[in-house]
Coordinates of N, CA and C and ligand atoms in Angstrom, one line a residue:
M287 N 45.1 80.4 -10.9 CA 43.5 80.4 -10.3 C 42.9 81.8 -10.1
A288 N 42.1 82.7 -10.5 CA 41.5 83.5 -10.1 C 40.6 83.5 -9.0
G289 N 40.8 84.4 -8.2 CA 40.1 84.5 -6.8 C 39.8 83.0 -5.8
K290 N 39.1 83.1 -4.9 CA 38.8 82.0 -3.9 C 37.8 81.9 -4.2
L291 N 37.3 80.8 -3.6 CA 35.8 80.2 -3.5 C 35.6 80.7 -2.3
A292 N 34.5 81.4 -1.9 CA 34.2 81.6 -0.6 C 33.3 80.8 -0.3
I293 N 33.6 80.5 1.3 CA 32.6 79.6 1.8 C 31.5 80.2 2.9
G294 N 30.4 79.8 3.1 CA 29.3 80.3 3.6 C 28.7 79.1 4.4
S295 N 27.6 79.4 5.1 CA 26.7 78.8 6.2 C 25.9 77.5 5.6
R296 N 26.3 77.7 4.3 CA 25.0 76.8 3.7 C 26.1 75.6 2.9
D297 N 27.3 76.0 3.2 CA 28.5 75.2 2.6 C 29.0 73.9 3.2
V298 N 29.0 72.4 3.3 CA 29.7 71.2 4.2 C 30.8 70.7 3.8
L299 N 31.8 70.4 4.2 CA 32.8 69.7 4.2 C 32.9 68.3 4.4
F300 N 32.9 67.5 3.4 CA 32.7 66.1 3.4 C 34.4 65.1 3.6
V301 N 34.7 65.2 5.1 CA 35.6 64.3 5.1 C 35.8 62.8 4.9
V302 N 36.4 61.8 3.8 CA 35.8 60.8 3.6 C 36.9 59.9 4.2
D303 N 36.6 58.9 4.7 CA 37.4 57.6 5.4 C 38.8 57.9 5.5
I304 N 39.1 59.1 6.7 CA 40.6 59.1 7.1 C 40.6 58.1 7.8
Q305 N 41.0 57.0 7.9 CA 41.2 55.9 8.7 C 42.4 54.8 8.7
N306 N 42.9 54.7 9.8 CA 44.1 53.7 10.0 C 44.2 52.9 8.7
D307 N 43.2 52.2 8.5 CA 43.3 51.2 7.1 C 43.6 51.6 6.1
F308 N 42.9 52.9 5.7 CA 43.4 53.8 4.5 C 44.7 54.0 4.4
C309 N 45.4 54.4 5.4 CA 47.1 54.9 5.4 C 47.9 53.8 5.4
P310 N 49.0 54.4 5.0 CA 50.1 53.6 5.3 C 50.4 52.4 6.3
D311 N 50.4 51.3 6.3 CA 50.5 50.4 6.9 C 49.5 50.0 7.6
G312 N 48.2 50.4 6.6 CA 46.6 49.9 7.2 C 46.6 48.8 6.2
R313 N 45.5 48.3 6.2 CA 45.3 46.9 5.7 C 44.7 47.1 4.3
L314 N 44.1 48.2 3.7 CA 44.0 48.5 2.3 C 44.5 49.9 2.4
A315 N 45.5 50.1 2.4 CA 46.7 51.4 2.3 C 46.5 52.1 1.0
V316 N 46.1 53.3 1.2 CA 46.0 54.2 -0.4 C 47.4 54.6 -0.4
P317 N 48.1 54.8 -1.0 CA 49.5 55.6 -1.4 C 49.6 56.9 -0.8
R318 N 50.3 57.0 0.1 CA 50.7 58.3 0.6 C 49.1 58.9 1.2
G319 N 48.3 58.1 1.4 CA 47.0 58.2 2.2 C 46.8 59.4 3.1
D320 N 48.0 59.4 4.1 CA 48.2 60.1 4.9 C 48.9 61.5 5.3
E321 N 49.1 61.8 3.5 CA 49.3 63.0 3.5 C 48.7 64.0 3.7
V322 N 47.0 63.8 3.3 CA 46.1 64.6 3.2 C 45.7 65.2 4.8
V323 N 45.9 64.3 5.6 CA 45.6 64.8 6.9 C 45.8 65.9 7.3
P324 N 47.1 66.8 7.3 CA 47.4 68.5 7.6 C 46.7 69.3 6.5
L325 N 46.4 68.8 5.0 CA 45.7 69.8 4.4 C 44.0 69.6 4.9
V326 N 43.6 68.7 5.5 CA 42.1 68.4 5.7 C 42.0 69.1 7.0
N327 N 43.0 69.0 7.6 CA 42.4 69.7 9.0 C 42.6 71.5 8.9
R328 N 43.4 71.9 8.0 CA 43.7 73.1 7.7 C 42.0 73.5 6.9
L329 N 42.1 72.8 6.0 CA 40.6 73.3 5.0 C 39.5 73.1 6.3
A330 N 39.2 72.1 7.1 CA 38.3 71.9 7.8 C 38.1 73.2 8.6
G331 N 39.3 74.0 8.8 CA 39.2 75.0 9.7 C 38.3 76.5 9.5
R332 N 38.2 76.3 8.2 CA 37.6 77.3 7.4 C 36.2 76.8 7.0
F333 N 35.7 75.7 7.3 CA 33.9 75.3 7.3 C 33.6 75.5 8.6
K334 N 32.1 76.3 8.7 CA 31.3 75.9 10.0 C 30.6 74.3 9.9
H335 N 30.4 74.1 8.6 CA 29.9 72.5 8.9 C 30.5 71.6 8.5
V336 N 31.0 70.4 8.8 CA 32.0 69.2 8.5 C 31.4 67.7 9.1
A337 N 31.5 67.0 8.0 CA 30.6 65.8 8.3 C 32.0 64.5 8.0
L338 N 32.1 63.8 8.8 CA 33.3 62.8 8.5 C 32.3 61.7 8.3
T339 N 33.2 60.6 7.1 CA 32.7 59.3 6.9 C 33.6 58.3 7.4
Q340 N 33.0 57.3 7.9 CA 33.7 56.3 8.6 C 33.3 54.8 7.7
D341 N 34.2 54.6 6.9 CA 33.5 53.1 6.5 C 33.9 51.7 7.4
W342 N 32.7 51.0 7.8 CA 32.7 50.5 9.1 C 31.8 48.9 8.6
H343 N 32.8 47.8 8.4 CA 32.1 46.8 8.0 C 32.3 45.9 9.0
P344 N 31.2 44.9 9.1 CA 31.2 43.9 10.0 C 32.1 42.7 9.6
A345 N 32.6 42.3 10.5 CA 33.6 40.7 9.9 C 32.8 39.9 8.9
G346 N 33.7 39.7 7.9 CA 33.2 38.5 7.1 C 32.3 38.9 5.6
H347 N 32.4 40.7 5.8 CA 32.0 41.2 4.6 C 31.8 40.7 3.2
Q348 N 30.8 41.0 2.7 CA 31.1 40.6 1.3 C 32.0 40.8 0.2
S349 N 32.5 42.5 0.3 CA 33.5 42.6 -0.4 C 34.7 42.1 0.0
F350 N 34.9 41.7 1.3 CA 36.1 41.3 1.5 C 36.6 39.9 0.8
A351 N 37.7 39.6 -0.2 CA 38.1 38.7 -0.7 C 38.2 37.4 0.4
S352 N 38.5 37.5 1.3 CA 38.6 36.6 2.6 C 37.4 35.5 2.5
S353 N 36.0 36.4 2.2 CA 34.9 35.7 2.3 C 34.5 35.3 0.9
H354 N 35.3 34.8 0.2 CA 35.4 34.3 -0.9 C 36.3 33.1 -1.3
P355 N 36.1 31.9 -0.8 CA 37.5 30.8 -1.1 C 37.9 31.2 -2.4
G356 N 39.3 31.0 -2.4 CA 39.8 30.8 -3.9 C 39.8 32.2 -4.4
R357 N 39.1 33.3 -3.9 CA 39.6 34.8 -4.4 C 40.6 35.5 -3.7
K358 N 41.2 36.5 -4.8 CA 42.2 37.3 -4.0 C 41.5 38.7 -4.1
P359 N 42.3 39.3 -3.3 CA 42.3 40.9 -3.0 C 42.3 41.4 -4.6
Y360 N 41.3 42.6 -5.0 CA 41.5 43.2 -6.6 C 40.9 42.6 -7.3
E361 N 40.3 41.4 -7.6 CA 39.8 40.4 -8.4 C 38.3 41.1 -8.2
T362 N 37.6 40.8 -9.4 CA 36.1 41.3 -9.5 C 35.3 40.2 -9.6
I363 N 34.3 40.3 -8.8 CA 33.2 39.2 -8.7 C 31.7 39.6 -9.2
E364 N 30.8 38.7 -9.3 CA 29.5 39.2 -9.9 C 29.0 38.9 -8.5
V365 N 27.8 40.2 -7.7 CA 27.0 39.9 -6.7 C 25.9 40.3 -7.0
A366 N 24.7 40.4 -6.3 CA 23.6 40.4 -6.6 C 23.4 41.6 -7.4
Y367 N 24.2 43.2 -7.1 CA 24.0 44.1 -7.4 C 24.8 44.5 -8.4
G368 N 25.7 43.1 -9.2 CA 26.7 43.4 -10.2 C 27.8 43.2 -10.0
P369 N 28.8 44.1 -10.6 CA 30.2 43.7 -10.3 C 30.8 44.1 -9.0
Q370 N 31.3 43.6 -8.2 CA 32.1 44.0 -7.0 C 33.4 43.7 -6.7
I371 N 34.5 44.5 -6.6 CA 35.8 44.6 -6.2 C 36.0 43.8 -5.1
L372 N 36.8 42.9 -4.9 CA 37.1 42.1 -3.6 C 38.5 43.0 -3.2
W373 N 38.2 43.3 -1.7 CA 39.3 44.3 -1.2 C 40.2 43.5 0.1
P374 N 41.1 43.6 0.3 CA 41.6 42.8 1.8 C 40.6 43.5 2.8
D375 N 40.8 42.6 4.2 CA 39.7 42.9 5.0 C 40.4 44.2 5.6
H376 N 39.1 45.1 5.7 CA 39.5 46.5 6.4 C 38.4 47.2 6.9
C377 N 38.8 48.1 8.0 CA 37.9 48.6 8.8 C 36.7 48.1 9.3
V378 N 37.4 47.0 9.8 CA 36.1 45.9 10.7 C 35.9 46.7 11.9
Q379 N 34.7 46.8 12.2 CA 33.9 47.2 13.1 C 34.7 47.3 14.3
G380 N 35.0 48.2 15.1 CA 35.5 48.2 16.6 C 36.9 47.7 16.8
T381 N 37.5 47.6 15.6 CA 39.1 47.3 15.3 C 40.1 48.9 15.3
P382 N 41.2 48.8 15.7 CA 41.9 49.8 15.8 C 42.1 50.5 13.7
G383 N 42.1 49.7 13.0 CA 42.2 49.9 11.4 C 40.9 50.8 11.2
A384 N 39.9 50.6 11.5 CA 38.6 51.4 11.4 C 38.4 52.6 12.2
E385 N 39.5 52.8 13.4 CA 39.4 54.0 13.7 C 39.8 55.4 12.8
L386 N 39.5 56.5 13.2 CA 39.7 57.9 12.9 C 41.1 57.6 12.8
R387 N 41.9 58.3 11.5 CA 43.2 58.9 11.8 C 43.7 59.4 13.0
W388 N 44.5 59.1 13.9 CA 44.8 59.7 15.2 C 45.2 61.2 15.1
D389 N 45.7 61.5 14.1 CA 46.3 62.8 13.6 C 45.1 64.0 13.2
L390 N 43.9 63.7 12.6 CA 43.0 64.2 12.4 C 42.2 64.9 13.1
Q391 N 42.5 66.3 13.5 CA 41.9 67.2 14.2 C 40.6 67.8 13.9
I392 N 39.5 67.5 14.0 CA 38.6 68.3 13.5 C 37.2 68.4 14.4
P393 N 37.5 68.7 15.9 CA 36.7 68.7 17.0 C 35.2 69.1 16.3
H394 N 35.1 70.3 15.7 CA 33.9 71.0 15.0 C 33.0 70.1 14.1
A395 N 33.4 68.9 13.6 CA 32.5 67.8 12.9 C 31.4 67.9 13.5
E396 N 30.5 67.9 12.9 CA 28.9 67.9 13.5 C 28.7 66.3 13.3
L397 N 28.9 65.7 12.2 CA 28.4 64.5 12.2 C 29.7 63.3 11.4
V398 N 29.3 62.1 12.0 CA 30.1 60.9 11.6 C 29.2 59.7 10.9
L399 N 29.4 60.0 9.6 CA 28.3 58.8 9.1 C 29.3 57.3 8.9
R400 N 28.8 56.5 9.4 CA 29.2 55.0 9.2 C 28.2 54.5 7.9
K401 N 29.5 53.6 7.3 CA 28.9 53.3 5.7 C 29.1 52.0 5.7
G402 N 28.6 51.1 5.2 CA 29.3 49.8 4.6 C 28.9 48.2 6.0
Y403 N 27.6 48.9 6.7 CA 27.3 48.0 7.8 C 26.8 46.8 7.4
H404 N 26.1 46.9 6.2 CA 25.2 45.8 5.6 C 26.4 44.7 5.5
R405 N 26.3 43.5 5.6 CA 27.1 42.3 5.4 C 27.1 42.3 3.7
E406 N 26.1 42.6 3.4 CA 25.9 41.9 1.6 C 26.2 43.0 0.6
I407 N 25.6 44.1 1.2 CA 26.2 45.4 0.4 C 27.3 46.2 0.8
D408 N 28.3 46.6 0.0 CA 29.3 47.2 -0.2 C 28.7 48.7 -0.2
S409 N 29.3 49.8 0.3 CA 28.9 51.1 0.2 C 30.1 51.9 0.0
Y410 N 30.4 52.7 -1.5 CA 31.6 53.4 -1.6 C 31.1 55.0 -1.2
S411 N 29.6 55.0 -1.9 CA 29.0 56.3 -1.2 C 28.4 56.5 -0.3
A412 N 28.8 57.9 0.3 CA 28.0 58.5 1.4 C 26.5 58.4 1.4
F413 N 26.2 58.5 0.2 CA 24.8 58.7 0.0 C 24.2 57.3 -0.2
Y414 N 24.3 56.7 -0.9 CA 23.6 55.4 -1.8 C 24.7 54.0 -1.5
E415 N 24.2 52.8 -0.9 CA 25.2 51.8 -1.0 C 25.0 51.5 -2.4
N416 N 26.0 50.3 -2.8 CA 26.4 49.8 -3.7 C 25.2 49.4 -4.7
D417 N 24.4 49.1 -4.1 CA 23.0 48.2 -4.9 C 22.2 49.3 -5.4
R418 N 22.6 50.7 -5.0 CA 21.9 52.1 -5.3 C 20.7 52.2 -5.3
K419 N 20.2 51.5 -4.2 CA 19.0 51.7 -3.8 C 18.6 51.9 -2.2
T420 N 19.8 51.0 -1.5 CA 19.4 51.7 0.1 C 20.5 52.8 0.3
F421 N 19.7 53.6 1.1 CA 20.3 55.1 1.6 C 20.7 55.2 2.6
T422 N 21.7 56.0 2.8 CA 22.5 56.1 4.1 C 21.7 57.3 5.0
G423 N 21.0 58.1 4.3 CA 20.2 59.0 4.9 C 21.1 60.4 4.7
L424 N 21.9 60.3 4.4 CA 23.0 61.4 4.1 C 21.7 62.5 3.6
G425 N 21.3 62.6 2.2 CA 20.8 63.4 1.7 C 19.6 64.2 2.3
G426 N 19.0 63.4 3.1 CA 17.8 63.9 3.8 C 18.4 64.7 5.0
Y427 N 19.8 64.0 5.5 CA 20.2 65.0 6.6 C 20.8 66.2 6.2
L428 N 21.3 66.5 4.9 CA 21.7 67.9 4.8 C 20.7 68.6 3.9
R429 N 19.7 68.3 3.5 CA 18.4 69.0 3.0 C 17.6 69.4 4.1
E430 N 17.3 68.9 5.6 CA 16.9 69.2 6.6 C 17.8 70.3 7.3
R431 N 19.2 70.5 7.1 CA 19.6 71.2 7.8 C 20.0 72.5 6.7
G432 N 19.6 72.4 5.7 CA 19.4 73.4 5.0 C 20.9 73.4 4.1
L433 N 21.9 72.6 4.0 CA 23.3 72.5 3.5 C 22.7 72.6 1.6
N434 N 23.4 73.0 1.0 CA 23.6 72.9 -0.3 C 24.6 72.6 -1.5
R435 N 25.6 73.0 -0.6 CA 26.8 72.8 -1.2 C 27.8 71.8 -0.6
V436 N 28.5 70.8 -1.3 CA 29.1 70.0 -0.6 C 30.8 69.9 -1.4
F437 N 31.4 69.7 -0.4 CA 33.2 69.9 -0.6 C 33.5 68.5 -0.4
V438 N 34.3 67.8 -1.0 CA 34.7 66.7 -0.6 C 36.0 66.1 -0.5
A439 N 37.1 65.9 0.1 CA 38.3 65.4 0.3 C 38.0 64.3 0.9
G440 N 39.5 63.5 1.0 CA 39.9 62.3 1.6 C 40.2 61.4 1.0
L441 N 39.8 60.1 1.5 CA 40.4 58.7 1.1 C 39.3 57.6 0.5
A442 N 38.9 57.0 -0.5 CA 40.1 57.0 -1.8 C 39.3 57.9 -2.9
F443 N 40.4 58.8 -3.5 CA 39.9 59.7 -4.6 C 38.9 59.0 -5.5
D444 N 39.2 57.7 -6.0 CA 38.6 56.8 -7.1 C 37.7 55.5 -6.7
F445 N 37.4 56.0 -5.3 CA 36.3 55.0 -5.0 C 35.3 55.8 -3.8
C446 N 35.4 56.1 -2.8 CA 34.4 56.6 -1.9 C 34.7 58.1 -2.0
V447 N 35.4 58.7 -2.5 CA 35.5 60.3 -3.0 C 34.5 60.2 -4.1
R448 N 35.1 59.4 -5.0 CA 34.5 59.5 -6.3 C 32.6 59.4 -6.1
Y449 N 32.2 58.5 -5.9 CA 30.8 58.3 -5.9 C 29.9 58.9 -4.8
S450 N 31.1 59.5 -3.6 CA 29.8 60.2 -2.8 C 29.8 61.7 -3.4
A451 N 30.8 61.9 -4.1 CA 30.8 63.4 -5.0 C 29.6 63.2 -6.4
E452 N 29.5 62.1 -6.8 CA 28.8 61.6 -8.3 C 27.5 61.7 -7.5
D453 N 27.2 61.1 -6.3 CA 25.5 61.1 -6.1 C 25.2 62.5 -5.1
A454 N 26.1 63.3 -4.8 CA 26.0 64.2 -4.1 C 24.9 65.5 -5.3
K455 N 25.9 65.2 -6.6 CA 25.4 65.6 -7.5 C 24.2 65.1 -8.2
H456 N 23.7 64.0 -8.3 CA 22.6 63.5 -8.4 C 21.4 63.8 -7.3
E457 N 21.9 63.7 -6.2 CA 21.2 64.4 -5.1 C 20.6 66.2 -5.0
G458 N 21.3 66.7 -6.3 CA 20.8 68.4 -6.7 C 21.9 69.0 -6.2
F459 N 23.0 68.5 -5.4 CA 23.9 69.6 -4.4 C 24.6 69.7 -5.4
D460 N 25.1 71.5 -5.1 CA 26.6 71.6 -6.0 C 27.6 71.0 -5.1
V461 N 28.8 70.5 -5.9 CA 30.1 69.9 -5.6 C 31.2 69.8 -6.0
V462 N 31.9 70.2 -5.4 CA 33.5 70.7 -5.3 C 34.4 69.4 -4.7
V463 N 35.1 69.0 -5.5 CA 36.2 67.9 -5.0 C 37.5 69.0 -4.5
I464 N 38.0 68.3 -3.5 CA 39.2 69.1 -3.4 C 40.7 68.2 -3.8
E465 N 40.7 68.5 -4.8 CA 41.7 67.1 -5.6 C 42.9 67.1 -4.7
D466 N 43.7 68.3 -3.9 CA 45.1 67.9 -3.5 C 44.8 67.5 -2.1
A467 N 43.7 67.4 -1.6 CA 43.6 66.7 0.0 C 42.8 65.3 -0.4
C468 N 42.8 64.5 -1.3 CA 42.4 63.5 -1.9 C 43.8 62.3 -1.9
R469 N 43.7 61.0 -2.2 CA 44.6 59.9 -2.9 C 43.8 59.1 -3.1
G470 N 44.4 58.4 -4.2 CA 43.8 57.6 -4.9 C 44.6 56.1 -4.6
I471 N 43.5 54.8 -5.3 CA 44.0 53.4 -4.9 C 44.7 53.2 -6.3
D472 N 43.8 53.8 -7.3 CA 44.2 53.4 -8.7 C 44.4 51.9 -9.2
I473 N 43.1 51.4 -9.8 CA 43.1 50.1 -10.0 C 42.9 50.5 -11.2
N474 N 43.2 49.7 -12.3 CA 42.8 49.7 -14.1 C 42.1 51.0 -14.5
G475 N 43.0 51.9 -14.1 CA 43.0 53.4 -14.6 C 41.7 54.0 -13.9
S476 N 41.7 53.4 -12.6 CA 40.4 54.4 -12.1 C 40.3 55.7 -11.4
V477 N 41.8 56.1 -11.3 CA 41.7 57.5 -10.9 C 41.4 58.6 -12.5
A478 N 42.0 58.1 -13.8 CA 41.6 58.7 -14.7 C 40.2 58.9 -14.9
A479 N 39.5 57.6 -14.7 CA 38.3 57.5 -14.9 C 37.5 58.5 -14.2
T480 N 37.9 58.4 -12.9 CA 37.1 59.5 -12.0 C 37.4 60.8 -12.4
R481 N 38.4 61.1 -12.8 CA 38.9 62.5 -13.1 C 37.5 63.0 -14.6
R482 N 37.7 61.7 -15.5 CA 36.7 62.2 -16.4 C 35.2 61.9 -16.1
V483 N 34.9 61.4 -15.5 CA 33.2 61.3 -15.0 C 32.9 62.4 -14.0
L484 N 33.6 63.0 -13.3 CA 33.6 64.1 -12.5 C 33.3 65.4 -13.3
A485 N 34.2 65.6 -14.3 CA 34.2 66.6 -15.1 C 32.8 66.4 -15.8
E486 N 32.7 65.3 -16.6 CA 31.4 65.4 -17.4 C 30.2 66.0 -16.6
L487 N 30.2 65.2 -15.4 CA 29.3 65.5 -14.5 C 28.8 67.3 -14.0
G488 N 29.7 67.8 -14.3 CA 29.9 69.2 -13.8 C 30.4 69.4 -12.6
V489 N 31.2 68.3 -11.8 CA 31.4 68.7 -10.3 C 33.0 69.4 -10.7
G490 N 32.6 70.5 -9.7 CA 34.0 71.1 -9.6 C 35.3 70.7 -8.8
C491 N 36.2 71.4 -9.4 CA 37.6 70.7 -8.8 C 38.4 71.9 -8.3
A492 N 38.9 71.9 -7.1 CA 39.5 73.2 -6.3 C 41.1 72.8 -5.4
L493 N 42.0 73.6 -5.2 CA 42.7 73.0 -4.5 C 42.5 73.6 -3.0
V494 N 43.2 73.3 -2.0 CA 43.1 73.9 -0.7 C 43.2 74.8 -0.7
E495 N 44.4 75.7 -1.4 CA 44.6 77.0 -1.0 C 43.4 78.0 -1.8
A496 N 42.8 77.2 -2.6 CA 41.6 78.2 -3.3 C 40.1 78.1 -2.7
V497 N 40.1 77.4 -1.1 CA 39.0 77.4 -0.7 C 38.8 78.5 0.6
G498 N 37.9 79.2 0.6 CA 38.0 79.6 2.2 C 38.5 81.1 2.0
Ligands
VGL1337 C1 36.9 52.1 -0.1 C2 37.5 50.6 -1.0 C3 36.8 49.7 -0.1 C4 37.4 53.8 0.0 C5 36.4 51.6 0.7 O1 37.1 54.5 1.0 O2 37.6 54.5 -0.9 N1 37.6 52.1 -0.8 N2 36.5 50.4 1.1
ZN1338 ZN1 35.3 49.4 2.6

């Protein structure tokens, strides 16, 4: 790779959903999810602006298989806004599984954005919930702060990282996904689909060592 991507004062790093439930032994463990933590800690030190996201569901959330008698995790159902994958219960507000990973060390992070708190709407993206109509407020936050380029790392590559990167692009920001600082769940080819969609949208891809 030629040269480094220089980080400036209008860049922001999004650290997506690095929470206990998405790490090994968690309730929706992303394979090797914990491996990204040291990389993300190192990467974050090169950014002036860092925002963390936290998946934050009420008990009985519609995306939980346990809320639908007879359904199992990873099945898909139709809800008001279209298809919804059912998940094991995870990131329930106030539980240890919803806490940020203990070894995540980014004291200078400026924002912790919680999402997925509406019982009837899942939210993979940090910008819009899965109904594509309910906003989280993040687009306005970035614009008011004059931040115009978004770097994305974290969990899971093929869900919350993917949709956050896509929507950042739709909102008019430049976007770079730090691929080695992400891990995926990979359901029915979702990792390959993510790579395809991000490339089509013109979302950049970089490795930790090429940034900063
Ligand atoms: C996520 C599935 C359900 C994620 C969150 O953070 O990628 N995936 N909730
Ligand atoms: Zn969730």
